[in-house]
mmCIF file of N, CA and C and ligand atoms in Angstrom:
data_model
loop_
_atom_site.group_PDB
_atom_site.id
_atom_site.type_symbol
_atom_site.label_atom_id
_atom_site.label_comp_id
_atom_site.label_asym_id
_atom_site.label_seq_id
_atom_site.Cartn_x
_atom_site.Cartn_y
_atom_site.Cartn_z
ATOM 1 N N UNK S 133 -162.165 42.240 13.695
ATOM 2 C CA UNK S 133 -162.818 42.242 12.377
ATOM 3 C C UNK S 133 -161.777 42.508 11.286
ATOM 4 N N UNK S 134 -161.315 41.356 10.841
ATOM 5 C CA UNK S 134 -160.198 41.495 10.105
ATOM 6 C C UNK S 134 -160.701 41.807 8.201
ATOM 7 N N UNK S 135 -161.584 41.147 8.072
ATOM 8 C CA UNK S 135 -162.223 41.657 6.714
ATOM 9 C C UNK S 135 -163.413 42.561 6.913
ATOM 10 N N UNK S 136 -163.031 43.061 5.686
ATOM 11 C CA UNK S 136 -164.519 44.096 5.198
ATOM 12 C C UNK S 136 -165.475 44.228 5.029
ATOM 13 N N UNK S 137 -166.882 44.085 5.400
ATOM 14 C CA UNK S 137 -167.984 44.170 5.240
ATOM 15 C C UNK S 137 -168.420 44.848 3.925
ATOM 16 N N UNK S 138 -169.032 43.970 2.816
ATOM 17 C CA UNK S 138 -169.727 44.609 1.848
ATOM 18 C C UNK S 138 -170.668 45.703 2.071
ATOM 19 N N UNK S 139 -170.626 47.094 1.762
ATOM 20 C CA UNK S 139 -171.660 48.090 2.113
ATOM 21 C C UNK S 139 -172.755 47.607 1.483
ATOM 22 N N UNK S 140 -173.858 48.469 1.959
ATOM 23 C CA UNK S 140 -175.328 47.972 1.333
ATOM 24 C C UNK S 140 -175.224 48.212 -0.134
ATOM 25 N N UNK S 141 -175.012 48.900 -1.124
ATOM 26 C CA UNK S 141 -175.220 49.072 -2.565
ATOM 27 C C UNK S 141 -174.603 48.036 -2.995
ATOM 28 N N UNK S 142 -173.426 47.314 -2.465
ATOM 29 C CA UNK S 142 -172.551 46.300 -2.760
ATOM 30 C C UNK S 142 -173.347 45.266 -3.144
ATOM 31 N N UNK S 143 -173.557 44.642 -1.615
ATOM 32 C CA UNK S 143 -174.849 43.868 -1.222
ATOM 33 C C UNK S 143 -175.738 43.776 -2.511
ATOM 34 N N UNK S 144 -176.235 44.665 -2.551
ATOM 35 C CA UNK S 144 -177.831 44.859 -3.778
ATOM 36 C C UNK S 144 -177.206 44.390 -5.218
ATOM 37 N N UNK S 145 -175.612 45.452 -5.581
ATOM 38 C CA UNK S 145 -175.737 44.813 -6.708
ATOM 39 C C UNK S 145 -175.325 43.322 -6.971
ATOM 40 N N UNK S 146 -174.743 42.406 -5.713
ATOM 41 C CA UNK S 146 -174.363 41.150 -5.505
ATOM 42 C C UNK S 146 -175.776 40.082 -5.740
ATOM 43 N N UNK S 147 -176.577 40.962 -5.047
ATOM 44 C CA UNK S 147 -178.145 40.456 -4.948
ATOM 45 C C UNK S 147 -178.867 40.241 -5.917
ATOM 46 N N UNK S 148 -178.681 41.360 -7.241
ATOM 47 C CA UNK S 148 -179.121 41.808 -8.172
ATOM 48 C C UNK S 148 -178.711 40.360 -9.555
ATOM 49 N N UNK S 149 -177.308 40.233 -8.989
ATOM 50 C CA UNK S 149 -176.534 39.159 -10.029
ATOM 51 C C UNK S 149 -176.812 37.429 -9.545
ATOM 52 N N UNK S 150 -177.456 37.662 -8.648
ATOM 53 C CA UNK S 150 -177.844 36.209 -7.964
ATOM 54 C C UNK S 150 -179.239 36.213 -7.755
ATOM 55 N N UNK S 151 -179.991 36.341 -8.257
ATOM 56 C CA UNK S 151 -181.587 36.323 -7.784
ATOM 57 C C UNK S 151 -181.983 35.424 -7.498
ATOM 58 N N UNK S 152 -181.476 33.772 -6.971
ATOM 59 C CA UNK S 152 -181.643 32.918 -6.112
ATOM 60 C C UNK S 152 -181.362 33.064 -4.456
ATOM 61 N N UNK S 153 -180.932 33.945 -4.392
ATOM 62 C CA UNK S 153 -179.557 34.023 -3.077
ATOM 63 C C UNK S 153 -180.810 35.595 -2.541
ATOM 64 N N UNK S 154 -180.909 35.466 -1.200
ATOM 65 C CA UNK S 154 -181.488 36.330 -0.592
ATOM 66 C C UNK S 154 -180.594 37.213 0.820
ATOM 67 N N UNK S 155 -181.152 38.373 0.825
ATOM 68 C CA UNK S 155 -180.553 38.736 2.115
ATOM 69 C C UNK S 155 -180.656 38.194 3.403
ATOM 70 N N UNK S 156 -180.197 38.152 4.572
ATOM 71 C CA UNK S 156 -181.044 37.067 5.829
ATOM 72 C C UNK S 156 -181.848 38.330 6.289
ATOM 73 N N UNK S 157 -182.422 38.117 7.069
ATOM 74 C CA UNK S 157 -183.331 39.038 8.110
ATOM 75 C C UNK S 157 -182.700 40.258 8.491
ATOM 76 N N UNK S 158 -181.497 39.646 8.871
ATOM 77 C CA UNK S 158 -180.930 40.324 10.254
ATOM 78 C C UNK S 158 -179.586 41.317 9.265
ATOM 79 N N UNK S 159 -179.276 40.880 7.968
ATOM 80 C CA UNK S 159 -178.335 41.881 6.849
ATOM 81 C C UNK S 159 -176.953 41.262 7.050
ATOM 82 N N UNK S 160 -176.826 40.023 8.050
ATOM 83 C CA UNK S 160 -175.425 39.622 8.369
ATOM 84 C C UNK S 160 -175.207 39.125 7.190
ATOM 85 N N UNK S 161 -176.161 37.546 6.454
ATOM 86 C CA UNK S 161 -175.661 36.935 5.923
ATOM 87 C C UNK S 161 -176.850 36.536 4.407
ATOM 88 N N UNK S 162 -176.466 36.110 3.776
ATOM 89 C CA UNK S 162 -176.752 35.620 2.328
ATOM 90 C C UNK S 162 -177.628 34.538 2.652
ATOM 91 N N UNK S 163 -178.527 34.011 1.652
ATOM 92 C CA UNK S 163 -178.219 32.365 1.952
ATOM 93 C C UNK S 163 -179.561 32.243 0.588
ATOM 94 N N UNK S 164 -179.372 30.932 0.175
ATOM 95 C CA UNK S 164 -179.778 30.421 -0.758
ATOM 96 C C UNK S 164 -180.592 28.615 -0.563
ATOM 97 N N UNK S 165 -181.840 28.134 -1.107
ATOM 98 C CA UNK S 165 -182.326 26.895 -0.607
ATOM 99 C C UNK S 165 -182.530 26.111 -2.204
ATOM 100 N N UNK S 166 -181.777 24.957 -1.651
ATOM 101 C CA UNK S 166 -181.402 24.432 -2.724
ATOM 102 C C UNK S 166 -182.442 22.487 -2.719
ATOM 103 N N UNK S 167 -182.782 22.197 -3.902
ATOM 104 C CA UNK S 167 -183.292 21.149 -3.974
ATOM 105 C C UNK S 167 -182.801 20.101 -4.798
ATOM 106 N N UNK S 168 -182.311 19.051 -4.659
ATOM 107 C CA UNK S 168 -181.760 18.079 -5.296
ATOM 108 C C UNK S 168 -182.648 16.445 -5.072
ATOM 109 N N UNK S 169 -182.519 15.677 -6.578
ATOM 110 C CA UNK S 169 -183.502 14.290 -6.425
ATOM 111 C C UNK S 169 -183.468 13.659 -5.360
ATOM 112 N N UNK S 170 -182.416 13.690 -4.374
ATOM 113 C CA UNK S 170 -182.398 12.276 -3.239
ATOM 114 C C UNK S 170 -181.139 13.149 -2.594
ATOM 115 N N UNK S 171 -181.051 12.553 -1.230
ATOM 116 C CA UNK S 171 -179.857 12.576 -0.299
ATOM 117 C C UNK S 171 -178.526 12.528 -0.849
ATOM 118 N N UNK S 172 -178.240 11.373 -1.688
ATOM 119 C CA UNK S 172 -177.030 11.355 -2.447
ATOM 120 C C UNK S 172 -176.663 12.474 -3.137
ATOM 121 N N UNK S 173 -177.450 12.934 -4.269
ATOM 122 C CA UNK S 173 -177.458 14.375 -4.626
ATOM 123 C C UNK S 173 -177.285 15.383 -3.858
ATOM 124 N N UNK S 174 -177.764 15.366 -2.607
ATOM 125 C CA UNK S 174 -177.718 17.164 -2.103
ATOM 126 C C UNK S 174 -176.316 16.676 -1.484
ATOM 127 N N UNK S 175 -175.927 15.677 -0.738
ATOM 128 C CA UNK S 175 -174.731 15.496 0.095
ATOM 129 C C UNK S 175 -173.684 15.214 -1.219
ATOM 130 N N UNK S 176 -173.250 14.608 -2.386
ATOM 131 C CA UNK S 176 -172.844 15.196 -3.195
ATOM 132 C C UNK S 176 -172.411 16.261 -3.323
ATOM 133 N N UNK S 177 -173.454 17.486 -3.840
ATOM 134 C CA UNK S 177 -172.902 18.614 -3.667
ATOM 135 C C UNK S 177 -172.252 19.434 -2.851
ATOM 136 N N UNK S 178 -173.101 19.140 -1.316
ATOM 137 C CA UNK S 178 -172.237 19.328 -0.335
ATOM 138 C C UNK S 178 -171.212 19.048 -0.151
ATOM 139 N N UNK S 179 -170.500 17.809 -0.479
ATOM 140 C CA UNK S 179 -169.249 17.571 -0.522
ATOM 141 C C UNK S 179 -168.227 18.381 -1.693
ATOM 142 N N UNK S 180 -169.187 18.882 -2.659
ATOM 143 C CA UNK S 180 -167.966 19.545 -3.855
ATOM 144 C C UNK S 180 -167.969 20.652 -3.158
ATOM 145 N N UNK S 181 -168.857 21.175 -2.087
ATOM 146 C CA UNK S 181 -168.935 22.650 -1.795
ATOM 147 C C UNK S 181 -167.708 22.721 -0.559
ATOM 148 N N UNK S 182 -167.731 21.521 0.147
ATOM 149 C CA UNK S 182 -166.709 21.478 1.347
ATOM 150 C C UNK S 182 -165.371 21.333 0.669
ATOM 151 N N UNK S 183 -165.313 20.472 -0.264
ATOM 152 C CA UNK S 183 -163.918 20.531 -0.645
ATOM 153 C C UNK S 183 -163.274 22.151 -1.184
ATOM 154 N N UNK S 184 -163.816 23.141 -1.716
ATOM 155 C CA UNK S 184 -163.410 24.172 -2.433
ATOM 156 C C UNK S 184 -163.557 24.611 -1.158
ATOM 157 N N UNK S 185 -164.891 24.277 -0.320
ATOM 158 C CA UNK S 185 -165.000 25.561 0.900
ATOM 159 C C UNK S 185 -163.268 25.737 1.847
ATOM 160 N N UNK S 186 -162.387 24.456 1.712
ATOM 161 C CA UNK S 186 -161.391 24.119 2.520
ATOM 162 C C UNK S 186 -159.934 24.764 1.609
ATOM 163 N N UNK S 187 -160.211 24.688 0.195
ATOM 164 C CA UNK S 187 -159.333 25.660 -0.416
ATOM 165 C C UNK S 187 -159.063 26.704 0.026
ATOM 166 N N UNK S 188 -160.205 27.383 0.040
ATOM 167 C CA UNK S 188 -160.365 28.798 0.169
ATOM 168 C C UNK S 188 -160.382 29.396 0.964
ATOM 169 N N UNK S 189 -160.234 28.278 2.895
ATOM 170 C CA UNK S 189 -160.598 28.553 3.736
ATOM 171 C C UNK S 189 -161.749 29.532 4.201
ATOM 172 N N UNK S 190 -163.122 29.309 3.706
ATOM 173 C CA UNK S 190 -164.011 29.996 3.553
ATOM 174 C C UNK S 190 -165.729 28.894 3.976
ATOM 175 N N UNK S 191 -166.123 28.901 5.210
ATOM 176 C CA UNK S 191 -167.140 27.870 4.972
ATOM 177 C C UNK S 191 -168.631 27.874 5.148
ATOM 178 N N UNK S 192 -169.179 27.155 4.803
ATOM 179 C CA UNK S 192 -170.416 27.939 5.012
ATOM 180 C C UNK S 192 -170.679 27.454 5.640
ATOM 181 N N UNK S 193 -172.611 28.123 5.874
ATOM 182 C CA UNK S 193 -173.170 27.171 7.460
ATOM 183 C C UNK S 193 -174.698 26.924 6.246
ATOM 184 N N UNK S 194 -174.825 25.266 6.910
ATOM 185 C CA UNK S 194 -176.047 25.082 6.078
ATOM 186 C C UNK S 194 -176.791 24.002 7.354
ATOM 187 N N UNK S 195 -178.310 23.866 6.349
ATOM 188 C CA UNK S 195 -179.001 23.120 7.255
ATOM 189 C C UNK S 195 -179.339 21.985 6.236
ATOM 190 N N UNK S 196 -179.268 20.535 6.277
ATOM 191 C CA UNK S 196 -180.101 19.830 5.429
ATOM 192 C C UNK S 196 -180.945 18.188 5.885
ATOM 193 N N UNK S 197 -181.839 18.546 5.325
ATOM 194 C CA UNK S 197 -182.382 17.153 5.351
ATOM 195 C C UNK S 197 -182.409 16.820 3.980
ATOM 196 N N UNK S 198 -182.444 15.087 3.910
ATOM 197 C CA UNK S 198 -183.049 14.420 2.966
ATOM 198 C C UNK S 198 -182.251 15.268 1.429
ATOM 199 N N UNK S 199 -183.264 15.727 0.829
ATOM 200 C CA UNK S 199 -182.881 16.330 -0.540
ATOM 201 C C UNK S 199 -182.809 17.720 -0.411
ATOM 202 N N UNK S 200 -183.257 18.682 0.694
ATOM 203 C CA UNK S 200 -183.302 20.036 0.933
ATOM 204 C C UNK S 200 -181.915 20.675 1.120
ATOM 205 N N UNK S 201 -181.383 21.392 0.899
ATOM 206 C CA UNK S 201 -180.069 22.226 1.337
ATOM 207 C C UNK S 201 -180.139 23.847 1.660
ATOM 208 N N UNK S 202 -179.857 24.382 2.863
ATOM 209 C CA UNK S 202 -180.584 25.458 3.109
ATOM 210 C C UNK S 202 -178.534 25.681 3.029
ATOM 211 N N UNK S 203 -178.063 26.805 2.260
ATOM 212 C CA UNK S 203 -177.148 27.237 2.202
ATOM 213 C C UNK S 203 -177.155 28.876 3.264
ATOM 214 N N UNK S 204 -175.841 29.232 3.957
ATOM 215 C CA UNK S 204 -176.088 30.674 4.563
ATOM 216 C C UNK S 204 -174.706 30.759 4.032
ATOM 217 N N UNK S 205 -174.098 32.042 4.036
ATOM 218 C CA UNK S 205 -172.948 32.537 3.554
ATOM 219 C C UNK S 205 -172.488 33.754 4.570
ATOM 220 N N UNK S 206 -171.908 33.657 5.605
ATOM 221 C CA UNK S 206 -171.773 35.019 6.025
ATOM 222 C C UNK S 206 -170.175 34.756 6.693
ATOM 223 N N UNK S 207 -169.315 36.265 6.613
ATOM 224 C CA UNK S 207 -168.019 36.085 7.461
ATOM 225 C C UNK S 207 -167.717 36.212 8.881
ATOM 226 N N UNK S 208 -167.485 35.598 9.749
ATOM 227 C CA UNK S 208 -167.117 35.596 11.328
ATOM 228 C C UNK S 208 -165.987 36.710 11.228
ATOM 229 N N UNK S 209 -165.441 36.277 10.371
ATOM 230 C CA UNK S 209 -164.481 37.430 10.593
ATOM 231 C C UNK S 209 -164.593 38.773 10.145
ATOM 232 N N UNK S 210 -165.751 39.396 9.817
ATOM 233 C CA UNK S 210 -166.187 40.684 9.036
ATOM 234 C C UNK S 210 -167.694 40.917 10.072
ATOM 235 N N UNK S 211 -167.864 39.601 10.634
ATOM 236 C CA UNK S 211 -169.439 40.225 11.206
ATOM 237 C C UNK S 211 -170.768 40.566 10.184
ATOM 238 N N UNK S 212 -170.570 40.022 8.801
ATOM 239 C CA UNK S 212 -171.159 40.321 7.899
ATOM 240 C C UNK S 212 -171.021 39.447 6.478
ATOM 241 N N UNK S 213 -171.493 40.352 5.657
ATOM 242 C CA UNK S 213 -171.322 39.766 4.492
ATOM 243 C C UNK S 213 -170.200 40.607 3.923
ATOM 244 N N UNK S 214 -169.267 40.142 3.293
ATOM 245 C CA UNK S 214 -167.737 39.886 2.704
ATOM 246 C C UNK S 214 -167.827 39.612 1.257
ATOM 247 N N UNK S 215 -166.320 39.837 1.313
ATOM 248 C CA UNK S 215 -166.626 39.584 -0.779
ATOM 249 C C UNK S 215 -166.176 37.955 -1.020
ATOM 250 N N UNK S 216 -165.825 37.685 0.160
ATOM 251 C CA UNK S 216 -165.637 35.842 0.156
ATOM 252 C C UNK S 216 -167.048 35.147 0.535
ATOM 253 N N UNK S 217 -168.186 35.975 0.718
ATOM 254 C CA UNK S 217 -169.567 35.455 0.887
ATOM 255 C C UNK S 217 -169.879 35.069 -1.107
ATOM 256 N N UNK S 218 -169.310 36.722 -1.507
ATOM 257 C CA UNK S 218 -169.807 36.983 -2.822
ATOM 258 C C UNK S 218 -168.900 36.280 -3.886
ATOM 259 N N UNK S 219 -167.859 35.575 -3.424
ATOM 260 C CA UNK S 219 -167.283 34.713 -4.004
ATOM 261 C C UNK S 219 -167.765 33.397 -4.258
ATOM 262 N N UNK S 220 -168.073 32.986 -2.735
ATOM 263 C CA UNK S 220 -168.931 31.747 -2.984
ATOM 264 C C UNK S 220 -169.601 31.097 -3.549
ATOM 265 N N UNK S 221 -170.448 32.535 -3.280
ATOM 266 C CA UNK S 221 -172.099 32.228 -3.984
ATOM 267 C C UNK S 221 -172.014 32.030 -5.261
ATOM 268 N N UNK S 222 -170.831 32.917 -6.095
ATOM 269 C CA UNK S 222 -171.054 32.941 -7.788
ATOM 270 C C UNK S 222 -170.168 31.351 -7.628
ATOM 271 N N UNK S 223 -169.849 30.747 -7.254
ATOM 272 C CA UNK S 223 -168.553 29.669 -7.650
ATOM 273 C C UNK S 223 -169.691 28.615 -7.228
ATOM 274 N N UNK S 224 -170.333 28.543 -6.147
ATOM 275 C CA UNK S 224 -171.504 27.765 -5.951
ATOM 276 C C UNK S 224 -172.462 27.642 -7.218
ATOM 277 N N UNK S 225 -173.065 28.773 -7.679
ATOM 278 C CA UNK S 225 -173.782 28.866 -9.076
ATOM 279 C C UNK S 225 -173.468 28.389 -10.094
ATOM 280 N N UNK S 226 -172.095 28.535 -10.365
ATOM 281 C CA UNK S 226 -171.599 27.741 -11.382
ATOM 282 C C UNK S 226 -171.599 26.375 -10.977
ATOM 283 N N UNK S 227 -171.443 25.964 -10.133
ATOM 284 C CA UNK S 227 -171.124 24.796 -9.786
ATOM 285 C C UNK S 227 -172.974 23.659 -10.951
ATOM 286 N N UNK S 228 -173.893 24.689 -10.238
ATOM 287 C CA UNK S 228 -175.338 24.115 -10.781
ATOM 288 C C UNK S 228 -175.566 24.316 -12.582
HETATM 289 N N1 LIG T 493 -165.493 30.824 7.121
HETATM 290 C C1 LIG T 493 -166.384 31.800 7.241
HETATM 291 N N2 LIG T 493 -167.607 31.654 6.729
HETATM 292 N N3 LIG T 493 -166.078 32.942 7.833
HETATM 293 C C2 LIG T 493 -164.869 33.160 8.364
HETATM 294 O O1 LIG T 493 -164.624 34.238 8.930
HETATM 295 C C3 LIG T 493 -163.916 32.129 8.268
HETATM 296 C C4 LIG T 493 -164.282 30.926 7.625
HETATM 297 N N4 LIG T 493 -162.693 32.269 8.738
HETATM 298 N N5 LIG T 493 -163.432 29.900 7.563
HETATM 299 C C5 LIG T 493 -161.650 31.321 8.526
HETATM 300 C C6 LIG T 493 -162.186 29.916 8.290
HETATM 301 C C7 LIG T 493 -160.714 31.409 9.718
HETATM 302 O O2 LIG T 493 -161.378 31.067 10.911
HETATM 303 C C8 LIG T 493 -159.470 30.547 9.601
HETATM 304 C C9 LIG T 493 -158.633 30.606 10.834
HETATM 305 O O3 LIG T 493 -158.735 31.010 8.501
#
């Protein structure tokens, strides 16, 4: 476990600044569900999200069909949520 796990107050106030973006169940990971007009659109974005995700070496795990984008954010290497989860997410936001 080479990175740090955000403590819980962290978490909340990360939570607090993203009120799209939810905790998962289980406290590992983030994740956010995103809707765009058509396929082109959500895979679009997906693609601006993979290209930065490969900068940063940082990637996420998502699920999508069609126009739906189910975003998760969590670190393998922290076992948790990380401040490269909480990076994401705000650089993702801007992105919309
Ligand atoms: N992405 C995510 N989400 N978590 C990681 O721990 C992670 C990653 N680690 N991308 C990076 C790649 C690591 O495996 C490489 C070797 O730097």
């Amino acid at each position: 476990m080479a990175i740090a796990r955000l403590a819980k107050d962290e978490i909340d106030t990360l939570l607090a600044e993203l009120p799209e973006w939810r905790l998962r169940a289980d406290k590992l990971a983030i994740t956010r569900n995103l809707k765009f007009a058509d396929f082109v659109e959500a895979f679009g974005f997906m693609t601006k999200i993979a290209i930065h995700a490969e900068k940063v070496d940082h990637h996420p795990e998502w699920f999508n069909v069609y126009n739906r984008l189910e975003i998760t954010l969590t670190t393998h290497d922290a076992d948790g949520v990380s401040q490269r989860d909480a990076d994401m997410a705000k650089w993702i936001e801007a992105q919309l």
